[in-house]
Coordinates of C-alpha atoms in Angstrom, one line a residue:
X1 CA 73.7 95.5 101.5
X2 CA 77.0 95.8 99.7
X3 CA 79.4 93.0 98.8
X4 CA 82.7 92.8 97.0
X5 CA 82.6 92.0 93.3
X6 CA 84.3 89.0 91.8
X7 CA 86.8 89.7 89.1
X8 CA 85.4 90.8 85.7
X9 CA 86.3 88.6 82.7
X10 CA 86.9 91.6 80.4
X11 CA 87.1 95.4 80.5
X12 CA 83.8 95.4 78.6
X13 CA 82.2 93.3 81.3
X14 CA 83.4 95.9 83.9
X15 CA 82.1 98.7 81.7
X16 CA 78.7 97.1 81.3
X17 CA 78.5 96.6 85.1
X18 CA 79.6 100.2 85.9
X19 CA 77.3 102.0 83.4
X20 CA 74.0 101.7 85.3
X21 CA 75.8 102.4 88.7
X22 CA 77.6 105.6 87.9
X23 CA 76.4 109.1 86.9
X24 CA 75.7 109.1 83.2
X25 CA 78.4 111.5 82.1
X26 CA 81.2 110.2 84.3
X27 CA 82.2 107.0 82.6
X28 CA 82.3 108.9 79.2
X29 CA 85.0 111.2 80.6
X30 CA 87.4 108.3 81.7
X31 CA 90.5 108.3 79.6
X32 CA 89.4 111.4 77.7
X33 CA 89.5 114.1 80.3
X34 CA 93.2 115.0 81.1
X35 CA 94.6 113.2 84.1
X36 CA 92.0 110.4 84.0
X37 CA 92.4 106.7 83.4
X38 CA 90.1 104.5 81.3
X39 CA 88.1 101.4 82.1
X40 CA 90.9 99.1 80.9
X41 CA 93.2 100.7 83.5
X42 CA 90.6 100.0 86.3
X43 CA 90.1 96.4 85.0
X44 CA 93.9 95.9 85.2
X45 CA 94.0 97.2 88.8
X46 CA 91.1 94.9 89.7
X47 CA 92.7 91.9 87.9
X48 CA 96.1 92.5 89.6
X49 CA 94.5 92.9 93.0
X50 CA 95.7 96.5 93.4
X51 CA 92.2 97.7 94.0
X52 CA 88.8 96.2 94.9
X53 CA 85.3 97.4 94.2
X54 CA 82.2 97.1 96.3
X55 CA 78.7 96.6 94.7
X56 CA 77.0 99.6 96.2
X57 CA 75.3 102.7 94.7
X58 CA 77.6 104.2 93.5
X59 CA 80.2 101.5 93.7
X60 CA 83.1 102.1 96.1
X61 CA 86.7 101.5 95.0
X62 CA 89.2 100.7 97.7
X63 CA 92.9 101.0 97.3
X64 CA 95.8 100.3 99.8
X65 CA 98.5 102.9 99.2
X66 CA 102.0 103.2 100.7
X67 CA 103.3 106.7 101.0
X68 CA 107.0 107.2 101.6
X69 CA 108.2 110.5 102.9
X70 CA 111.8 110.3 101.7
X71 CA 113.8 112.4 104.2
X72 CA 116.9 114.4 103.1
X73 CA 119.4 116.7 104.7
X74 CA 118.0 119.6 106.7
X75 CA 114.6 117.9 107.1
X76 CA 113.9 118.2 103.4
X77 CA 111.3 115.9 102.0
X78 CA 111.3 114.5 98.4
X79 CA 108.2 115.5 96.5
X80 CA 107.0 114.1 93.2
X81 CA 106.0 117.3 91.3
X82 CA 104.3 115.7 88.3
X83 CA 103.7 112.4 86.6
X84 CA 103.6 111.6 82.9
X85 CA 100.7 109.3 82.1
X86 CA 100.7 106.6 79.4
X87 CA 99.0 108.8 76.9
X88 CA 101.8 111.4 77.2
X89 CA 99.8 113.9 79.3
X90 CA 101.0 115.1 82.7
X91 CA 99.3 115.2 86.0
X92 CA 100.5 117.5 88.8
X93 CA 101.2 115.6 92.0
X94 CA 103.1 117.7 94.6
X95 CA 103.2 114.9 97.2
X96 CA 105.6 112.3 98.6
X97 CA 106.3 109.1 96.7
X98 CA 103.4 106.8 96.7
X99 CA 102.4 103.4 95.2
X100 CA 99.4 101.1 95.2
X101 CA 100.1 98.1 97.3
X102 CA 100.0 94.6 95.9
X103 CA 97.9 91.8 97.4
X104 CA 99.4 90.4 100.7
X105 CA 102.3 92.9 100.5
X106 CA 103.7 94.2 103.8
X107 CA 104.3 97.9 104.3
X108 CA 108.1 97.2 104.3
X109 CA 107.9 95.3 101.1
X110 CA 105.7 98.0 99.5
X111 CA 108.2 100.7 100.6
X112 CA 111.1 98.9 99.1
X113 CA 109.2 98.2 95.8
X114 CA 108.0 101.8 95.6
X115 CA 111.5 103.3 96.1
X116 CA 112.9 100.9 93.5
X117 CA 110.1 101.6 91.0
X118 CA 110.1 105.4 91.4
X119 CA 113.8 106.1 92.2
X120 CA 115.7 103.1 90.9
X121 CA 116.9 105.0 87.9
X122 CA 118.9 107.4 90.1
X123 CA 119.7 105.6 93.3
X124 CA 120.6 102.1 94.7
X125 CA 117.2 100.9 95.9
X126 CA 118.9 98.7 98.6
X127 CA 119.6 101.9 100.6
X128 CA 116.2 102.3 102.2
X129 CA 115.7 102.5 106.0
X130 CA 112.3 103.2 107.5
X131 CA 112.4 105.7 110.3
X132 CA 111.4 103.8 113.5
X133 CA 108.0 104.9 114.9
X134 CA 107.0 106.8 111.7
X135 CA 104.3 104.4 110.5
X136 CA 100.8 106.0 110.4
X137 CA 97.6 104.4 108.9
X138 CA 94.6 106.4 108.0
X139 CA 91.4 106.1 105.8
X140 CA 90.5 108.8 103.3
X141 CA 87.4 108.8 101.2
X142 CA 86.8 111.2 98.3
X143 CA 85.8 111.3 94.6
X144 CA 88.4 109.7 92.4
X145 CA 90.6 111.9 90.3
X146 CA 91.6 109.0 88.0
X147 CA 88.0 107.7 87.6
X148 CA 85.5 110.7 87.9
X149 CA 82.2 109.7 89.5
X150 CA 83.6 106.6 91.2
X151 CA 84.1 107.2 94.9
X152 CA 87.4 105.9 96.4
X153 CA 88.5 104.8 99.8
X154 CA 92.2 105.1 100.3
X155 CA 93.8 103.0 103.1
X156 CA 97.0 105.1 103.5
X157 CA 100.1 103.5 105.0
X158 CA 102.6 106.3 105.5
X159 CA 106.2 106.1 106.7
X160 CA 109.3 108.3 106.7
X161 CA 112.4 106.8 105.2
X162 CA 116.0 107.6 104.7
X163 CA 117.2 106.7 101.2
X164 CA 120.9 107.1 100.4
X165 CA 122.0 108.7 97.2
X166 CA 119.0 110.9 96.4
X167 CA 120.2 114.0 94.5
X168 CA 119.9 117.3 96.4
X169 CA 118.8 119.2 93.3
X170 CA 115.7 118.8 91.1
X171 CA 115.8 115.6 89.0
X172 CA 113.7 113.4 86.8
X173 CA 113.3 109.6 86.9
X174 CA 112.0 106.9 84.7
X175 CA 109.7 104.5 86.5
X176 CA 110.9 100.9 86.2

């Protein structure tokens, strides 16, 4: 029987809980292998309610994600090509804008926040309109890229949106 875990008091408490539940080599690669995050990152996600973890073998991390296909002229779609991580390394993305949802956040609220966080340095974030009828929800389970050895279930909430002021040429942003 599996059940949701209560919050962990410290990153070390989370690490101690994970160690016997994950393949022996996986936890050691977190935050070391390029493109991965560390236990502290996962602890923050759990503490902020951006992710949950189920006590199973191995544990299952669940994340609600909003994906926004920003539509441009001529049916072009904005794609995030790569992301710079906090340690200065880069991770290839090649996908539409996406953000983890906050607890109790609606899809519309998450879309507005995601556009503001990701594009706010180049556009007016008040210019977002979700394309009617474009909402799709799907589940996707796979091995986590961020946390090797920890399976993840993504609850994906996808929409198309029109966002005024997006540059038509390649550009870089600073996440707010």
